[in-house]
């Protein structure tokens, strides 16, 4: 990366896509292979940098220069790093000694979540940490949660085809996976076809299987994505503090036996807090109790089990007033009916 001509060409190319094609952002592939001189190399196949380290100093300088050029000219776009190591400050500004990307793909979340959802629900109680571990590092970068093209090519199967169970359970699991992604801190990425439950792997030579929308499970996924997108946009707690630990609080991450997770997403104002409950098995959980941050009456703002989403539309929650029973180390709590393979979202009235 010594030649100024090469650097100029690459940066000009990035700006060209933003200027001429009005791209919303640029995702840079395999950043780790640029950052480290010993990436995929054996001992003796690489030379240390001038300070004796393994970092590729010229590549790092180029990445910073590119990001500065992009954001100086197009401050409203995003540059996103596909970077699989723990290299620090990938999504921090250059002026604070970061690489200058706007976001970084959360590869660990993607791998752990897909591994979890591929398991038969009866075994999930032994693997709940696969879903909770990401919150240990979720705020170290500005993370984007990717379910990308990489996961639906080369024999990996489509997203829905990775799910276990019969047809209803496959699509229930798919809604639940997407629910987890949308409710988890960080921005979201779905690849084309995921929003209709594309059955086949992606093939660049053919169009998407739009004809699948004549079938209820696929139409249900499309309606579900519409609904959860609207929820994400209209509920400030789901996006205002998505890169900050202040925007997330566990209610209960330890109910492995029932495979249920509950947590709170927080915005700038407490009145906008959203309470999330995920039932990660096909077994309905009636009269399931969770602790609440205060007393009051809840209103349901989302239910992934609605009929329009091809859910069961059973297991209603009508009585949503809390009581003074201590639970989850909280003074107030409430009993809920959790549909199978579902996500419920609530706010205080």
Short mmCIF file of C-alpha atoms in Angstrom, two decimals:
data_model
loop_
_atom_site.label_atom_id
_atom_site.label_comp_id
_atom_site.label_asym_id
_atom_site.label_seq_id
_atom_site.Cartn_x
_atom_site.Cartn_y
_atom_site.Cartn_z
CA UNK A 1 0.00 0.00 0.00
CA UNK A 2 2.98 2.27 -0.63
CA UNK A 3 1.91 3.93 -3.86
CA UNK A 4 0.02 7.22 -3.59
CA UNK A 5 -1.52 6.50 -7.00
CA UNK A 6 -3.08 3.28 -5.68
CA UNK A 7 -4.41 4.99 -2.54
CA UNK A 8 -5.81 7.84 -4.60
CA UNK A 9 -7.52 5.42 -6.97
CA UNK A 10 -9.14 3.42 -4.14
CA UNK A 11 -10.38 6.48 -2.25
CA UNK A 12 -11.66 8.06 -5.48
CA UNK A 13 -13.48 4.83 -6.24
CA UNK A 14 -15.21 4.91 -2.86
CA UNK A 15 -16.29 8.52 -3.39
CA UNK A 16 -17.44 7.69 -6.93
CA UNK A 17 -19.98 5.15 -5.65
CA UNK A 18 -21.35 7.67 -3.17
CA UNK A 19 -21.43 10.53 -5.68
CA UNK A 20 -22.65 8.83 -8.83
CA UNK A 21 -24.75 5.96 -7.46
CA UNK A 22 -25.91 7.66 -4.22
CA UNK A 23 -25.06 4.62 -2.12
CA UNK A 24 -26.10 4.88 1.52
CA UNK A 25 -22.83 3.39 2.69
CA UNK A 26 -19.85 1.19 2.00
CA UNK A 27 -19.10 -2.14 3.62
CA UNK A 28 -15.41 -3.04 3.59
CA UNK A 29 -14.76 -6.76 3.40
CA UNK A 30 -12.11 -8.73 5.33
CA UNK A 31 -10.64 -5.77 7.21
CA UNK A 32 -8.68 -8.12 9.50
CA UNK A 33 -6.61 -9.33 6.54
CA UNK A 34 -5.54 -5.72 5.95
CA UNK A 35 -4.77 -4.89 9.57
CA UNK A 36 -2.34 -7.70 10.36
CA UNK A 37 0.84 -8.64 8.53
CA UNK A 38 0.63 -12.24 9.76
CA UNK A 39 -2.99 -12.80 8.75
CA UNK A 40 -3.26 -16.34 7.29
CA UNK A 41 0.53 -16.56 7.20
CA UNK A 42 2.85 -18.99 8.91
CA UNK A 43 5.99 -18.06 10.82
CA UNK A 44 8.63 -16.93 8.38
CA UNK A 45 6.09 -15.80 5.79
CA UNK A 46 5.82 -12.24 7.11
CA UNK A 47 8.03 -9.49 8.46
CA UNK A 48 7.23 -7.32 11.49
CA UNK A 49 6.60 -3.62 11.09
CA UNK A 50 9.22 -1.03 11.99
CA UNK A 51 8.26 -1.28 15.66
CA UNK A 52 8.47 -5.05 15.73
CA UNK A 53 4.70 -5.55 15.77
CA UNK A 54 2.31 -7.47 13.55
CA UNK A 55 0.10 -4.49 12.61
CA UNK A 56 0.17 -3.35 8.98
CA UNK A 57 0.83 0.34 9.60
CA UNK A 58 0.46 1.41 5.97
CA UNK A 59 -2.91 -0.32 5.65
CA UNK A 60 -4.13 1.21 8.90
CA UNK A 61 -3.10 4.67 7.69
CA UNK A 62 -4.91 4.09 4.40
CA UNK A 63 -8.13 2.94 6.11
CA UNK A 64 -8.12 6.07 8.27
CA UNK A 65 -7.48 8.28 5.23
CA UNK A 66 -10.34 6.66 3.33
CA UNK A 67 -12.82 7.06 6.17
CA UNK A 68 -11.85 10.69 6.72
CA UNK A 69 -12.36 11.41 3.00
CA UNK A 70 -15.75 9.69 2.97
CA UNK A 71 -17.14 11.41 6.04
CA UNK A 72 -15.75 14.82 5.08
CA UNK A 73 -17.59 14.64 1.76
CA UNK A 74 -20.63 12.55 2.74
CA UNK A 75 -21.31 12.90 6.49
CA UNK A 76 -24.68 11.14 6.29
CA UNK A 77 -23.45 7.81 4.91
CA UNK A 78 -21.96 4.88 6.80
CA UNK A 79 -18.74 2.96 6.30
CA UNK A 80 -19.00 -0.48 7.85
CA UNK A 81 -16.15 -2.84 8.65
CA UNK A 82 -16.41 -6.60 8.34
CA UNK A 83 -13.69 -7.19 10.93
CA UNK A 84 -13.46 -10.44 12.87
CA UNK A 85 -10.81 -9.73 15.52
CA UNK A 86 -10.72 -7.67 18.70
CA UNK A 87 -8.71 -4.86 17.08
CA UNK A 88 -9.59 -1.77 19.15
CA UNK A 89 -11.57 1.31 18.07
CA UNK A 90 -12.64 0.06 14.65
CA UNK A 91 -15.74 2.27 14.80
CA UNK A 92 -14.19 5.20 16.67
CA UNK A 93 -13.33 8.47 14.90
CA UNK A 94 -9.85 8.98 13.54
CA UNK A 95 -9.40 12.03 15.77
CA UNK A 96 -9.65 9.72 18.81
CA UNK A 97 -7.16 7.26 17.33
CA UNK A 98 -9.83 5.00 15.82
CA UNK A 99 -9.98 3.52 12.34
CA UNK A 100 -12.87 5.84 11.51
CA UNK A 101 -15.55 3.36 10.43
CA UNK A 102 -19.12 4.23 11.35
CA UNK A 103 -19.98 0.68 12.37
CA UNK A 104 -18.55 -2.82 12.69
CA UNK A 105 -20.24 -6.12 11.90
CA UNK A 106 -21.02 -8.11 15.06
CA UNK A 107 -19.71 -11.41 13.76
CA UNK A 108 -19.82 -13.11 17.15
CA UNK A 109 -23.52 -12.36 17.59
CA UNK A 110 -24.27 -13.71 14.12
CA UNK A 111 -22.39 -16.99 14.58
CA UNK A 112 -23.67 -17.59 18.12
CA UNK A 113 -27.30 -16.82 17.22
CA UNK A 114 -27.36 -19.03 14.13
CA UNK A 115 -25.72 -21.86 16.08
CA UNK A 116 -28.35 -21.51 18.81
CA UNK A 117 -31.33 -21.43 16.48
CA UNK A 118 -30.08 -24.44 14.52
CA UNK A 119 -30.47 -26.54 17.68
CA UNK A 120 -33.64 -28.46 18.46
CA UNK A 121 -35.51 -26.49 21.16
CA UNK A 122 -35.25 -29.35 23.68
CA UNK A 123 -31.47 -28.77 23.83
CA UNK A 124 -31.56 -24.98 23.97
CA UNK A 125 -31.64 -24.80 27.76
CA UNK A 126 -28.02 -25.96 27.69
CA UNK A 127 -26.96 -23.20 25.30
CA UNK A 128 -28.66 -20.01 26.51
CA UNK A 129 -25.24 -18.40 26.98
CA UNK A 130 -24.92 -18.41 23.18
CA UNK A 131 -27.53 -15.64 23.14
CA UNK A 132 -26.50 -13.74 26.26
CA UNK A 133 -22.72 -13.66 25.75
CA UNK A 134 -22.90 -10.90 23.11
CA UNK A 135 -24.07 -8.42 25.76
CA UNK A 136 -20.66 -8.71 27.41
CA UNK A 137 -19.06 -6.83 24.51
CA UNK A 138 -22.03 -5.24 22.73
CA UNK A 139 -20.96 -1.69 23.55
CA UNK A 140 -17.24 -1.90 22.80
CA UNK A 141 -17.96 -0.83 19.18
CA UNK A 142 -20.82 0.62 17.15
CA UNK A 143 -22.06 -2.79 16.15
CA UNK A 144 -24.28 -3.83 13.24
CA UNK A 145 -25.98 -7.22 13.54
CA UNK A 146 -25.57 -8.93 10.15
CA UNK A 147 -27.58 -11.71 8.57
CA UNK A 148 -25.84 -11.16 5.26
CA UNK A 149 -25.20 -12.75 1.88
CA UNK A 150 -22.39 -14.76 3.46
CA UNK A 151 -24.91 -16.85 5.40
CA UNK A 152 -27.05 -17.94 2.42
CA UNK A 153 -24.48 -19.15 -0.13
CA UNK A 154 -22.06 -22.04 -0.76
CA UNK A 155 -24.21 -24.76 0.75
CA UNK A 156 -25.02 -22.92 3.98
CA UNK A 157 -28.77 -23.02 3.14
CA UNK A 158 -31.25 -20.17 3.39
CA UNK A 159 -31.90 -18.62 6.80
CA UNK A 160 -35.30 -20.30 7.19
CA UNK A 161 -33.86 -23.66 6.13
CA UNK A 162 -31.35 -23.50 8.97
CA UNK A 163 -34.23 -23.59 11.47
CA UNK A 164 -35.33 -26.90 13.05
CA UNK A 165 -38.82 -28.39 13.25
CA UNK A 166 -41.82 -28.65 10.96
CA UNK A 167 -42.88 -25.82 8.65
CA UNK A 168 -44.69 -23.83 11.35
CA UNK A 169 -41.78 -24.16 13.76
CA UNK A 170 -39.25 -23.18 11.10
CA UNK A 171 -41.09 -19.93 10.44
CA UNK A 172 -41.76 -19.39 14.14
CA UNK A 173 -38.03 -19.74 14.78
CA UNK A 174 -37.33 -17.36 11.91
CA UNK A 175 -39.62 -14.69 13.38
CA UNK A 176 -37.94 -15.23 16.73
CA UNK A 177 -34.42 -14.89 15.28
CA UNK A 178 -35.40 -11.65 13.57
CA UNK A 179 -37.09 -10.48 16.79
CA UNK A 180 -33.87 -11.07 18.71
CA UNK A 181 -31.93 -9.11 16.11
CA UNK A 182 -34.30 -6.14 16.14
CA UNK A 183 -34.53 -5.98 19.95
CA UNK A 184 -30.79 -6.52 20.57
CA UNK A 185 -28.68 -3.34 20.81
CA UNK A 186 -27.03 -2.35 17.53
CA UNK A 187 -28.19 -1.65 13.98
CA UNK A 188 -29.64 -4.38 11.76
CA UNK A 189 -28.79 -5.95 8.42
CA UNK A 190 -30.91 -8.40 6.42
CA UNK A 191 -29.94 -9.67 2.99
CA UNK A 192 -32.41 -9.70 0.11
CA UNK A 193 -34.86 -12.58 0.34
CA UNK A 194 -34.66 -12.83 4.12
CA UNK A 195 -37.73 -10.63 4.41
CA UNK A 196 -39.92 -13.21 2.64
CA UNK A 197 -38.37 -16.36 4.08
CA UNK A 198 -36.64 -17.27 0.83
CA UNK A 199 -36.47 -21.07 0.71
CA UNK A 200 -33.46 -21.47 -1.54
CA UNK A 201 -29.93 -20.17 -1.23
CA UNK A 202 -29.21 -16.87 -2.92
CA UNK A 203 -28.27 -17.12 -6.59
CA UNK A 204 -27.03 -13.96 -8.30
CA UNK A 205 -28.16 -15.35 -11.65
CA UNK A 206 -31.85 -15.55 -10.73
CA UNK A 207 -34.44 -13.28 -9.18
CA UNK A 208 -35.86 -13.77 -5.72
CA UNK A 209 -38.73 -16.25 -5.34
CA UNK A 210 -41.45 -13.63 -5.08
CA UNK A 211 -44.05 -16.24 -5.97
CA UNK A 212 -43.63 -17.62 -2.42
CA UNK A 213 -45.73 -14.73 -1.13
CA UNK A 214 -48.85 -16.62 -2.23
CA UNK A 215 -48.20 -18.96 0.72
CA UNK A 216 -49.14 -17.97 4.25
CA UNK A 217 -45.80 -18.68 5.98
CA UNK A 218 -43.87 -16.46 3.54
CA UNK A 219 -46.51 -13.74 3.47
CA UNK A 220 -46.49 -13.87 7.26
CA UNK A 221 -42.74 -13.22 7.36
CA UNK A 222 -43.14 -10.25 5.02
CA UNK A 223 -45.87 -8.78 7.23
CA UNK A 224 -43.75 -9.49 10.30
CA UNK A 225 -40.77 -7.57 8.88
CA UNK A 226 -43.06 -4.65 8.06
CA UNK A 227 -44.41 -4.69 11.59
CA UNK A 228 -41.12 -4.98 13.44
CA UNK A 229 -39.51 -2.34 11.20
CA UNK A 230 -42.31 0.03 12.17
CA UNK A 231 -41.83 -0.82 15.84
CA UNK A 232 -38.08 -0.16 15.58
CA UNK A 233 -38.64 3.21 13.92
CA UNK A 234 -41.44 4.43 16.19
CA UNK A 235 -40.10 3.32 19.58
CA UNK A 236 -37.16 5.56 20.51
CA UNK A 237 -35.87 3.12 23.13
CA UNK A 238 -34.99 0.65 20.37
CA UNK A 239 -32.56 2.98 18.61
CA UNK A 240 -31.64 6.06 20.66
CA UNK A 241 -29.02 4.34 22.84
CA UNK A 242 -28.29 1.28 20.74
CA UNK A 243 -24.52 1.76 21.07
CA UNK A 244 -24.56 2.47 24.81
CA UNK A 245 -24.86 0.23 27.88
CA UNK A 246 -27.35 2.80 29.18
CA UNK A 247 -29.84 1.55 26.60
CA UNK A 248 -30.07 -2.02 27.90
CA UNK A 249 -30.93 -3.75 31.17
CA UNK A 250 -31.51 -7.43 31.85
CA UNK A 251 -34.63 -8.54 33.71
CA UNK A 252 -33.70 -12.22 33.62
CA UNK A 253 -31.05 -13.89 31.45
CA UNK A 254 -30.74 -16.99 33.60
CA UNK A 255 -33.97 -18.93 33.05
CA UNK A 256 -32.23 -21.68 31.11
CA UNK A 257 -34.79 -24.31 32.08
CA UNK A 258 -37.65 -22.52 30.31
CA UNK A 259 -35.44 -20.92 27.62
CA UNK A 260 -36.93 -17.48 28.26
CA UNK A 261 -35.09 -14.15 28.10
CA UNK A 262 -36.42 -10.82 29.37
CA UNK A 263 -34.83 -7.39 29.28
CA UNK A 264 -35.52 -3.66 28.99
CA UNK A 265 -34.52 -1.38 26.12
CA UNK A 266 -34.13 2.24 27.21
CA UNK A 267 -34.30 5.56 25.40
CA UNK A 268 -33.62 9.13 26.46
CA UNK A 269 -36.85 9.27 28.46
CA UNK A 270 -37.91 6.51 30.91
CA UNK A 271 -41.50 6.70 29.69
CA UNK A 272 -40.32 5.22 26.39
CA UNK A 273 -38.72 2.09 27.92
CA UNK A 274 -39.72 -1.16 26.17
CA UNK A 275 -39.91 -4.48 28.01
CA UNK A 276 -39.00 -7.49 25.87
CA UNK A 277 -39.80 -11.15 26.58
CA UNK A 278 -38.59 -13.97 24.31
CA UNK A 279 -39.91 -17.54 24.55
CA UNK A 280 -37.31 -19.59 22.72
CA UNK A 281 -39.15 -22.93 22.55
CA UNK A 282 -42.42 -24.15 20.97
CA UNK A 283 -43.84 -24.73 24.48
CA UNK A 284 -46.28 -21.97 25.55
CA UNK A 285 -45.49 -20.50 28.98
CA UNK A 286 -48.72 -19.52 30.69
CA UNK A 287 -48.67 -17.43 33.87
CA UNK A 288 -44.97 -16.76 33.41
CA UNK A 289 -43.77 -14.15 35.90
CA UNK A 290 -41.17 -11.44 35.27
CA UNK A 291 -39.98 -8.64 37.50
CA UNK A 292 -40.78 -5.04 36.59
CA UNK A 293 -38.83 -1.83 37.22
CA UNK A 294 -41.90 -0.17 38.77
CA UNK A 295 -45.60 -0.71 39.44
CA UNK A 296 -48.19 0.10 36.80
CA UNK A 297 -50.14 -1.27 33.88
CA UNK A 298 -48.48 -2.55 30.73
CA UNK A 299 -49.72 -2.28 27.17
CA UNK A 300 -48.61 -4.70 24.47
CA UNK A 301 -46.87 -2.92 21.61
CA UNK A 302 -45.77 -6.00 19.64
CA UNK A 303 -46.54 -9.69 19.47
CA UNK A 304 -44.68 -11.88 16.97
CA UNK A 305 -47.38 -14.58 17.31
CA UNK A 306 -50.15 -12.58 15.62
CA UNK A 307 -52.29 -14.26 13.00
CA UNK A 308 -51.16 -11.80 10.30
CA UNK A 309 -47.61 -13.06 10.90
CA UNK A 310 -48.81 -16.69 10.62
CA UNK A 311 -48.63 -17.11 14.39
CA UNK A 312 -51.09 -19.03 16.57
CA UNK A 313 -52.83 -15.84 17.72
CA UNK A 314 -53.56 -17.59 21.03
CA UNK A 315 -52.26 -16.97 24.57
CA UNK A 316 -53.58 -13.43 24.96
CA UNK A 317 -52.47 -11.03 27.67
CA UNK A 318 -55.49 -9.07 28.90
CA UNK A 319 -54.74 -8.40 32.57
CA UNK A 320 -51.57 -6.37 32.43
CA UNK A 321 -51.54 -4.68 35.82
CA UNK A 322 -48.48 -5.37 37.97
CA UNK A 323 -48.60 -6.57 41.56
CA UNK A 324 -46.37 -6.19 44.61
CA UNK A 325 -44.83 -9.64 44.40
CA UNK A 326 -41.02 -9.54 44.39
CA UNK A 327 -39.44 -11.30 41.40
CA UNK A 328 -36.09 -11.13 39.61
CA UNK A 329 -34.78 -8.98 42.47
CA UNK A 330 -37.49 -6.38 41.82
CA UNK A 331 -40.32 -5.26 44.07
CA UNK A 332 -42.99 -5.45 41.36
CA UNK A 333 -43.83 -8.17 38.88
CA UNK A 334 -46.45 -9.46 36.46
CA UNK A 335 -47.66 -12.78 35.08
CA UNK A 336 -47.74 -13.14 31.29
CA UNK A 337 -48.87 -15.75 28.80
CA UNK A 338 -46.00 -16.41 26.39
CA UNK A 339 -46.93 -17.91 23.02
CA UNK A 340 -44.67 -20.58 21.48
CA UNK A 341 -41.51 -19.32 19.73
CA UNK A 342 -42.48 -15.72 20.32
CA UNK A 343 -41.38 -12.22 21.22
CA UNK A 344 -43.63 -9.89 23.19
CA UNK A 345 -42.92 -6.18 23.70
CA UNK A 346 -44.61 -3.99 26.31
CA UNK A 347 -44.58 -0.41 27.55
CA UNK A 348 -46.05 1.12 30.67
CA UNK A 349 -49.28 3.00 30.07
#
